[in-house]
Every structure is written in C-alpha cells, then in structure tokens.
Amino acid sequence: MNSIYDYPLEDLKEYFVSIGQTKYRASQVFDWLYVKRIKKFEQMSNLKKELLNFLSENFSIENIKLIQKQEDVDVKKYLFELFDGNKIEAVLMKHNYGNSICVSSQVGCNMGCTFCESGRLKKVRNLYAFELVLQLLKVEEDINERISHIVLMGIGEPFDNYDNVMKFIKIINDPKGINIGIRHITISTCGIVPKIRRFINEKAGVNLAISLHAPNDDLRSKIMPINKVYKIKDIIDVVKEYINKTNRRVTFEYILLKGINDDKKCANELSNLLRGINCYVNLIPYNETSHIDYKTSQKVTINEFYDILKKNNINVTIRREFGSKVSAACGQLRSEQITRK
Ligand code: SAH
C-alpha cells in the first residue's frame, strides 16, 4: 500500500528527485497534505496535470475510514477501518492544556499482558506510518480543532513497530506540516529493552513512558510475559542510560490491580526501586473489563499507595480516568467489532 501520507518531507523530496521532479514540488505536495489538508490530488491546484495524474496513479490518498464514533464527557472514541478490513481505534481526550489523542500502533498485540483488553487480539500486523498519521488527521477533521499532544498508548506495542513509529513521528513533528511539538509526543512501551536503547540514540526528544506495573520480577513476570525476556533490572539500567544521555525525565506507569500489586509492601518496594532516578510514577486505577478478572483497587488503597510513594520522595500522580463509559479507557480499546476479518 503506497500512501502519500507515508513520507516524511525529506523522503518525499528524495522520491521526487528520483522521478525527475524538483524538491520544491515535494514541499508543495507536503503543504497541500498537512497544512491545507486537501483530500484529493486534483485539489493541488499549483501542480501540473501530468504530475497529478502520476501521483494519483502511484499513490493512494484516502485509505482509512472512520466507521464509528462514541462520545463521553471530554472523550471521543473513534473506530477506523483500514484498507484490508482490519479495525483499530483512537481516542481523543480534552484536557485543560489542549486536545490529546491516543493512537494505535498495531492491529492486535503480541505482548500478552494479562490485564490488557487490547492484547486479547494477537498481533495481525503492524500499522504503516500513514495509518498512524491518518488517525490524527481524521480526528482533527472531525473536531475541527488542532490536537496538541499525542500518546502512543492505544492498541499495540509501539517498539514492536519501531521503524514505522519513528517515521510517523518525523511526519507529524515537521514544522512545515502538522508541527506537533516533539515534547508533546509520548511513546509508551512494556519494556522492549533493545528498542529503548535504540530509541536513546535517536535523540528525538520524544517522551518515554514505561509500563512497569510491578516492583519485582516475580510479580511482573506473572502479569507481563515480556518480563521473562527483559527483567526489571534491564529496564532500570536502560532507563538510567536514557536519562544520562537525554537529560529527560521518564514516566513509569503503574496500574493498580486489587490484591495483586497494590499493597504497602509493593509501594515501598517500588519506592526503593526508583529512588534517585529522574522519573515520575503515574498510578493508573485499573479499568475493569468484561473479559478479564482483575478488579480496581479501592480508593483508600490507591491513596495509601500514593502517600507511601510521596513520603519516599517519589514524584507521583494518579491518572485521571477518561472514557470508561465508552470503553475507551486504557486497555479497553477492543470493541466487539475488532476481530480479524
Ligand atoms: N504496549 C504499550 C502501549 C500500550 S499503553 C505499553 O505497554 O506501554 C496502554 C497503557 O494502558 C499501558 O500502560 C497499559 O499497561 C495500560 N493498561 C492496559 N490495560 C489497562 C486497563 N484495563 N486499565 C488501565 N490501564 C491499562
């Protein structure tokens, strides 16, 4: 699938030169796509007919379809159909600081985290960069407002689709295009250590969030199979490396699962693990799903956990809950429709 939305500006210029066109023409196309937001090649009115014909014969331009929308207070969930019939979701959240969107990076996911609804569908394929870009463009079109923040926290493991995710970031960050600030983009990973190491060397400035969810290997391996491959110590080591090289703070996400990882012992253990690291912990009250047995921790337990971290001088916040009514909350991004065709 050769989509015109799959090209960062530099790549588009290179391609244009290879077909005997100028780099300037490529910049014009990029501008039509991302600034003027046209939908059809023929709308690119400052380009010659032959070039437009060539482009429409060689590239697709419209290939993700919005098929369903659900709304709740400050949140909208979008269901998209891809060119091959697969379905993915994106979620828009309205914050006081702007609009943020949570995008999917894969159809399904192979990480097998036991608490995650999205992972119940095994990975079917990676999303192309253009399918990530179009999630954003379609949502902006729907709300007729700009999106300021992006989190790669939808369906899929972004570091299991590394190259396309990086290409996506290049496209949306380009000041000549959508121009989303690099510090307004967050990648969340379950901890694929070699990819985190590679990510350090991108020097991209993108925010890094790690789904930790447990303070020791025994517990983490039980709920996150990836921990059998990369241990907590491997994660901590690479995170320290990341902080040293980038001087950026890392976020650790920690879902609170009732009776599993939410007691005082875990809170203290987590504090010890993270002491002295430039990070903050985002506590996520678990969103219950109909297919998985874990329960949400009680409010008092969540608050106690929070207090212990605070007392131990760990930066900590409790994530605001969005969209549980429309099953758009974390881990619930898998409606009944999302089955393999
Ligand atoms: N694979 C990546 C990106 C998905 S992020 C990662 O693991 O980070 C989605 C975030 O929501 C992760 O932190 C994930 O662990 C969390 N999550 C999954 N299921 C959840 C649920 N039912 N309730 C709350 N958070 C959940």
Short mmCIF file of C-alpha atoms and ligand atoms in Angstrom, two decimals:
data_model
loop_
_atom_site.label_atom_id
_atom_site.label_comp_id
_atom_site.label_asym_id
_atom_site.label_seq_id
_atom_site.Cartn_x
_atom_site.Cartn_y
_atom_site.Cartn_z
CA MET A 1 0.00 0.00 0.00
CA ASN A 2 1.76 3.11 -1.19
CA SER A 3 0.17 6.04 0.56
CA ILE A 4 1.24 9.62 0.03
CA TYR A 5 0.91 10.04 3.82
CA ASP A 6 3.73 7.56 4.37
CA TYR A 7 6.52 10.01 3.52
CA PRO A 8 8.42 12.39 5.77
CA LEU A 9 9.27 15.55 3.83
CA GLU A 10 12.90 14.55 3.24
CA ASP A 11 11.86 11.18 1.82
CA LEU A 12 9.26 12.81 -0.38
CA LYS A 13 11.87 15.21 -1.75
CA GLU A 14 14.23 12.35 -2.43
CA TYR A 15 11.50 10.46 -4.20
CA PHE A 16 10.53 13.49 -6.30
CA VAL A 17 14.13 13.95 -7.40
CA SER A 18 14.25 10.26 -8.35
CA ILE A 19 11.29 10.75 -10.70
CA GLY A 20 12.79 13.86 -12.28
CA GLN A 21 10.81 16.37 -10.24
CA THR A 22 12.16 19.11 -8.00
CA LYS A 23 12.37 19.12 -4.23
CA TYR A 24 10.23 22.23 -4.31
CA ARG A 25 7.35 20.26 -5.84
CA ALA A 26 7.61 17.78 -2.99
CA SER A 27 7.35 20.64 -0.49
CA GLN A 28 4.23 21.86 -2.26
CA VAL A 29 2.64 18.42 -2.01
CA PHE A 30 3.57 18.21 1.69
CA ASP A 31 1.95 21.59 2.24
CA TRP A 32 -1.27 20.54 0.48
CA LEU A 33 -1.46 17.42 2.62
CA TYR A 34 -0.61 18.76 6.04
CA VAL A 35 -1.27 22.50 6.00
CA LYS A 36 -4.10 22.90 3.53
CA ARG A 37 -5.40 19.41 4.25
CA ILE A 38 -6.81 18.58 0.84
CA LYS A 39 -8.29 15.14 0.23
CA LYS A 40 -7.75 14.61 -3.49
CA PHE A 41 -4.73 15.04 -5.70
CA GLU A 42 -6.67 17.16 -8.17
CA GLN A 43 -7.11 19.80 -5.49
CA MET A 44 -3.37 20.51 -5.58
CA SER A 45 -4.03 23.41 -7.91
CA ASN A 46 -0.48 24.68 -8.32
CA LEU A 47 0.82 21.39 -9.74
CA LYS A 48 0.84 20.33 -13.38
CA LYS A 49 -1.80 17.90 -14.60
CA GLU A 50 0.79 15.27 -15.61
CA LEU A 51 2.30 15.23 -12.14
CA LEU A 52 -1.12 14.96 -10.54
CA ASN A 53 -2.02 12.10 -12.82
CA PHE A 54 1.25 10.40 -11.99
CA LEU A 55 0.65 10.83 -8.25
CA SER A 56 -2.90 9.54 -8.35
CA GLU A 57 -1.81 6.52 -10.36
CA ASN A 58 1.02 5.69 -7.98
CA PHE A 59 -0.26 6.69 -4.55
CA SER A 60 -3.38 6.28 -2.54
CA ILE A 61 -4.59 9.23 -0.54
CA GLU A 62 -7.73 8.13 1.34
CA ASN A 63 -7.31 4.80 2.99
CA ILE A 64 -8.56 4.73 6.47
CA LYS A 65 -12.25 5.04 7.03
CA LEU A 66 -13.96 6.39 10.12
CA ILE A 67 -16.75 3.92 10.75
CA GLN A 68 -17.92 4.64 14.27
CA LYS A 69 -17.71 7.30 16.94
CA GLN A 70 -18.67 7.22 20.59
CA GLU A 71 -18.67 10.16 22.94
CA ASP A 72 -18.48 10.76 26.65
CA VAL A 73 -17.58 13.84 28.68
CA ASP A 74 -14.26 15.16 27.36
CA VAL A 75 -13.56 11.99 25.39
CA LYS A 76 -14.34 10.59 21.97
CA LYS A 77 -13.53 7.15 20.71
CA TYR A 78 -13.06 6.52 17.00
CA LEU A 79 -13.22 3.22 15.20
CA PHE A 80 -11.38 3.09 11.88
CA GLU A 81 -11.40 0.52 9.14
CA LEU A 82 -8.10 0.01 7.35
CA PHE A 83 -7.65 -0.76 3.66
CA ASP A 84 -7.52 -4.50 4.36
CA GLY A 85 -10.62 -4.55 6.54
CA ASN A 86 -8.81 -4.61 9.88
CA LYS A 87 -10.08 -2.23 12.53
CA ILE A 88 -8.29 -0.02 15.02
CA GLU A 89 -9.25 2.67 17.48
CA ALA A 90 -8.04 6.08 18.52
CA VAL A 91 -9.20 8.14 21.47
CA LEU A 92 -9.41 11.89 21.78
CA MET A 93 -9.15 13.43 25.24
CA LYS A 94 -9.88 17.05 26.03
CA HIS A 95 -7.60 18.42 28.73
CA ASN A 96 -7.34 21.92 30.08
CA TYR A 97 -3.99 22.22 28.28
CA GLY A 98 -5.35 21.11 24.89
CA ASN A 99 -6.51 18.11 22.92
CA SER A 100 -4.58 14.91 23.14
CA ILE A 101 -5.02 11.80 21.11
CA CYS A 102 -4.14 8.23 21.93
CA VAL A 103 -3.29 6.32 18.76
CA SER A 104 -2.95 2.62 17.99
CA SER A 105 0.32 1.34 16.54
CA GLN A 106 -0.61 -2.25 15.61
CA VAL A 107 -3.63 -4.36 14.75
CA GLY A 108 -3.71 -6.51 17.87
CA CYS A 109 -0.70 -7.01 20.14
CA ASN A 110 1.63 -9.90 20.97
CA MET A 111 2.83 -8.75 24.38
CA GLY A 112 0.19 -10.75 26.23
CA CYS A 113 -0.13 -8.59 29.35
CA THR A 114 -2.73 -10.43 31.39
CA PHE A 115 -4.69 -7.35 32.41
CA CYS A 116 -4.94 -5.71 29.00
CA GLU A 117 -8.08 -5.94 26.94
CA SER A 118 -6.38 -4.71 23.76
CA GLY A 119 -3.97 -7.64 23.77
CA ARG A 120 -6.69 -10.25 23.62
CA LEU A 121 -6.42 -10.00 19.87
CA LYS A 122 -2.98 -11.27 18.86
CA LYS A 123 -0.99 -9.11 16.51
CA VAL A 124 -2.30 -9.27 12.98
CA ARG A 125 0.12 -6.72 11.57
CA ASN A 126 1.98 -3.50 12.20
CA LEU A 127 0.37 -0.25 11.20
CA TYR A 128 2.08 1.70 8.46
CA ALA A 129 3.21 5.22 9.29
CA PHE A 130 0.42 6.62 7.13
CA GLU A 131 -2.17 4.77 9.20
CA LEU A 132 -0.86 6.47 12.31
CA VAL A 133 -0.80 9.86 10.57
CA LEU A 134 -4.35 9.44 9.30
CA GLN A 135 -5.72 8.63 12.77
CA LEU A 136 -4.57 12.08 13.76
CA LEU A 137 -5.77 13.88 10.63
CA LYS A 138 -9.20 12.26 10.75
CA VAL A 139 -9.75 13.18 14.37
CA GLU A 140 -8.67 16.78 13.78
CA GLU A 141 -11.05 16.91 10.85
CA ASP A 142 -13.87 15.56 12.99
CA ILE A 143 -13.45 18.05 15.82
CA ASN A 144 -12.31 20.89 13.61
CA GLU A 145 -9.64 21.75 16.16
CA ARG A 146 -5.95 21.13 16.43
CA ILE A 147 -4.52 18.33 18.51
CA SER A 148 -1.58 19.38 20.64
CA HIS A 149 -0.49 16.14 22.31
CA ILE A 150 -0.05 12.58 21.10
CA VAL A 151 0.37 9.43 23.15
CA LEU A 152 1.21 6.09 21.60
CA MET A 153 -0.85 4.20 24.14
CA GLY A 154 -3.58 2.68 22.03
CA ILE A 155 -3.64 -0.87 20.73
CA GLY A 156 -0.21 -2.36 20.12
CA GLU A 157 3.37 -2.13 21.32
CA PRO A 158 4.98 0.84 19.54
CA PHE A 159 8.51 -0.56 19.92
CA ASP A 160 7.39 -3.75 18.20
CA ASN A 161 6.70 -1.47 15.20
CA TYR A 162 9.75 0.70 15.66
CA ASP A 163 10.54 1.99 12.17
CA ASN A 164 7.01 2.95 11.24
CA VAL A 165 6.50 4.67 14.58
CA MET A 166 9.67 6.72 14.11
CA LYS A 167 8.61 7.63 10.59
CA PHE A 168 5.22 8.71 11.92
CA ILE A 169 6.89 10.95 14.48
CA LYS A 170 9.05 12.55 11.79
CA ILE A 171 5.97 13.32 9.71
CA ILE A 172 3.82 14.83 12.45
CA ASN A 173 6.68 16.77 14.05
CA ASP A 174 7.70 18.54 10.83
CA PRO A 175 7.31 22.32 11.27
CA LYS A 176 6.33 22.54 7.62
CA GLY A 177 3.45 20.17 8.24
CA ILE A 178 1.32 19.22 11.25
CA ASN A 179 4.03 20.50 13.56
CA ILE A 180 3.28 18.66 16.79
CA GLY A 181 6.00 19.57 19.28
CA ILE A 182 8.40 16.73 19.94
CA ARG A 183 7.92 17.13 23.70
CA HIS A 184 4.20 16.72 23.19
CA ILE A 185 4.66 13.19 21.90
CA THR A 186 4.87 10.23 24.28
CA ILE A 187 5.76 6.65 23.48
CA SER A 188 4.66 4.06 25.98
CA THR A 189 6.36 0.66 26.00
CA CYS A 190 6.04 -2.52 28.01
CA GLY A 191 9.85 -2.57 28.14
CA ILE A 192 11.49 -3.90 25.00
CA VAL A 193 14.98 -3.07 26.19
CA PRO A 194 16.99 -3.19 22.92
CA LYS A 195 14.46 -0.88 21.30
CA ILE A 196 14.63 1.52 24.23
CA ARG A 197 18.41 1.53 23.74
CA ARG A 198 17.98 2.27 20.06
CA PHE A 199 15.50 4.99 20.94
CA ILE A 200 18.09 6.72 23.16
CA ASN A 201 20.29 7.15 20.14
CA GLU A 202 17.56 8.76 18.07
CA LYS A 203 17.98 11.83 20.29
CA ALA A 204 14.45 12.61 19.25
CA GLY A 205 13.23 14.36 22.40
CA VAL A 206 10.08 12.27 22.45
CA ASN A 207 8.80 11.45 25.95
CA LEU A 208 9.29 7.92 27.17
CA ALA A 209 6.81 6.08 29.39
CA ILE A 210 7.42 2.58 30.67
CA SER A 211 4.59 0.28 31.66
CA LEU A 212 6.12 -1.15 34.82
CA HIS A 213 3.11 -2.31 36.84
CA ALA A 214 5.11 -4.33 39.39
CA PRO A 215 8.11 -3.67 41.63
CA ASN A 216 9.76 -7.11 41.35
CA ASP A 217 10.40 -9.75 38.70
CA ASP A 218 8.25 -12.47 40.29
CA LEU A 219 5.15 -10.38 40.17
CA ARG A 220 5.91 -8.64 36.90
CA SER A 221 6.56 -11.91 35.08
CA LYS A 222 3.17 -13.16 36.24
CA ILE A 223 1.28 -10.24 34.70
CA MET A 224 3.60 -9.24 31.85
CA PRO A 225 5.20 -12.09 29.86
CA ILE A 226 7.74 -9.67 28.35
CA ASN A 227 9.38 -9.64 31.77
CA LYS A 228 10.59 -13.18 31.18
CA VAL A 229 12.76 -11.73 28.43
CA TYR A 230 13.75 -8.33 29.85
CA LYS A 231 13.97 -8.11 33.62
CA ILE A 232 13.26 -5.10 35.77
CA LYS A 233 16.98 -4.56 36.28
CA ASP A 234 17.48 -4.42 32.49
CA ILE A 235 14.75 -1.79 32.29
CA ILE A 236 16.17 0.28 35.13
CA ASP A 237 19.65 0.13 33.58
CA VAL A 238 18.45 1.29 30.20
CA VAL A 239 16.28 3.99 31.74
CA LYS A 240 19.31 5.34 33.61
CA GLU A 241 21.21 5.34 30.35
CA TYR A 242 18.34 7.21 28.70
CA ILE A 243 18.25 9.83 31.44
CA ASN A 244 22.05 10.27 31.35
CA LYS A 245 22.12 10.78 27.63
CA THR A 246 18.95 12.81 27.14
CA ASN A 247 18.52 14.57 30.46
CA ARG A 248 14.81 13.82 30.20
CA ARG A 249 12.54 12.54 32.91
CA VAL A 250 10.95 9.13 32.41
CA THR A 251 7.41 8.17 33.32
CA PHE A 252 6.65 4.82 34.91
CA GLU A 253 3.08 3.69 34.52
CA TYR A 254 1.76 1.53 37.31
CA ILE A 255 -1.71 0.02 37.07
CA LEU A 256 -3.21 -0.76 40.45
CA LEU A 257 -4.75 -4.23 40.43
CA LYS A 258 -6.74 -5.10 43.52
CA GLY A 259 -4.94 -7.62 45.73
CA ILE A 260 -2.16 -8.15 43.17
CA ASN A 261 0.24 -5.21 43.19
CA ASP A 262 -1.43 -2.56 45.31
CA ASP A 263 -0.34 -3.27 48.89
CA LYS A 264 2.01 -1.25 51.08
CA LYS A 265 4.84 -3.69 50.55
CA CYS A 266 4.66 -3.10 46.80
CA ALA A 267 4.57 0.66 47.32
CA ASN A 268 7.70 0.53 49.46
CA GLU A 269 9.42 -1.84 47.09
CA LEU A 270 8.60 0.45 44.17
CA SER A 271 9.95 3.43 46.08
CA ASN A 272 13.22 1.62 46.71
CA LEU A 273 13.48 0.59 43.08
CA LEU A 274 13.00 4.12 41.77
CA ARG A 275 14.77 6.15 44.44
CA GLY A 276 17.23 8.62 42.93
CA ILE A 277 16.02 8.13 39.36
CA ASN A 278 14.74 11.19 37.50
CA CYS A 279 11.25 9.85 36.95
CA TYR A 280 7.69 10.09 37.94
CA VAL A 281 5.14 7.44 38.57
CA ASN A 282 1.72 7.58 37.02
CA LEU A 283 -0.64 5.44 39.06
CA ILE A 284 -3.44 4.09 36.92
CA PRO A 285 -6.61 2.88 38.61
CA TYR A 286 -7.36 -0.33 36.72
CA ASN A 287 -10.26 -0.15 34.28
CA GLU A 288 -12.23 -3.33 34.67
CA THR A 289 -13.24 -5.14 31.51
CA SER A 290 -15.87 -7.77 30.98
CA HIS A 291 -13.42 -10.44 29.84
CA ILE A 292 -10.67 -10.15 32.43
CA ASP A 293 -10.96 -10.90 36.13
CA TYR A 294 -8.79 -8.21 37.74
CA LYS A 295 -10.54 -5.67 39.91
CA THR A 296 -9.94 -1.99 40.52
CA SER A 297 -8.23 -1.17 43.79
CA GLN A 298 -10.28 0.63 46.37
CA LYS A 299 -9.93 4.42 46.61
CA VAL A 300 -8.31 4.19 50.06
CA THR A 301 -5.77 1.65 48.80
CA ILE A 302 -4.91 3.88 45.87
CA ASN A 303 -4.48 6.83 48.18
CA GLU A 304 -2.32 4.86 50.61
CA PHE A 305 -0.12 3.68 47.75
CA TYR A 306 0.20 7.27 46.56
CA ASP A 307 1.05 8.52 50.05
CA ILE A 308 3.82 5.97 50.52
CA LEU A 309 5.45 7.00 47.26
CA LYS A 310 5.14 10.67 48.19
CA LYS A 311 6.61 10.03 51.63
CA ASN A 312 9.53 8.33 49.92
CA ASN A 313 10.07 11.40 47.73
CA ILE A 314 8.97 9.73 44.53
CA ASN A 315 7.14 12.06 42.11
CA VAL A 316 3.73 10.57 41.66
CA THR A 317 0.36 11.35 40.12
CA ILE A 318 -2.87 9.41 39.85
CA ARG A 319 -4.13 9.26 36.29
CA ARG A 320 -7.41 10.95 35.64
CA GLU A 321 -9.90 8.47 34.31
CA PHE A 322 -11.29 9.07 30.87
CA GLY A 323 -13.98 7.40 28.95
CA SER A 324 -14.82 4.30 30.91
CA LYS A 325 -18.42 4.72 29.76
CA VAL A 326 -17.47 4.30 26.13
CA SER A 327 -14.90 1.57 26.76
CA ALA A 328 -12.23 3.94 25.61
CA ALA A 329 -10.21 3.79 28.77
CA CYS A 330 -6.76 2.19 28.85
CA GLY A 331 -6.81 -1.42 27.90
CA GLN A 332 -10.37 -1.36 26.74
CA LEU A 333 -9.64 -0.48 23.17
CA ARG A 334 -11.12 -3.52 21.70
CA SER A 335 -14.73 -3.37 20.87
CA GLU A 336 -16.63 -6.40 19.70
CA GLN A 337 -16.07 -5.30 16.12
CA ILE A 338 -12.32 -5.61 16.34
CA THR A 339 -11.92 -9.12 15.16
CA ARG A 340 -9.87 -10.35 12.32
CA LYS A 341 -11.74 -10.30 9.07
N1 SAH B 1 2.20 -1.57 24.68
C1 SAH B 1 2.47 -0.25 25.19
C2 SAH B 1 1.44 0.73 24.76
C3 SAH B 1 0.04 0.47 25.28
S1 SAH B 1 -0.12 1.61 26.51
C4 SAH B 1 2.66 -0.34 26.69
O1 SAH B 1 2.52 -1.42 27.24
O2 SAH B 1 3.04 0.65 27.30
C5 SAH B 1 -1.50 1.32 27.35
C6 SAH B 1 -1.30 1.58 28.81
O3 SAH B 1 -2.51 1.22 29.46
C7 SAH B 1 -0.22 0.69 29.39
O4 SAH B 1 0.43 1.27 30.47
C8 SAH B 1 -1.06 -0.49 29.81
O5 SAH B 1 -0.38 -1.30 30.68
C9 SAH B 1 -2.25 0.21 30.40
N2 SAH B 1 -3.44 -0.63 30.53
C10 SAH B 1 -3.73 -1.76 29.88
N3 SAH B 1 -4.89 -2.27 30.29
C11 SAH B 1 -5.38 -1.43 31.22
C12 SAH B 1 -6.58 -1.40 31.98
N4 SAH B 1 -7.53 -2.33 31.86
N5 SAH B 1 -6.73 -0.39 32.86
C13 SAH B 1 -5.81 0.57 32.95
N6 SAH B 1 -4.67 0.61 32.25
C14 SAH B 1 -4.46 -0.38 31.38
#
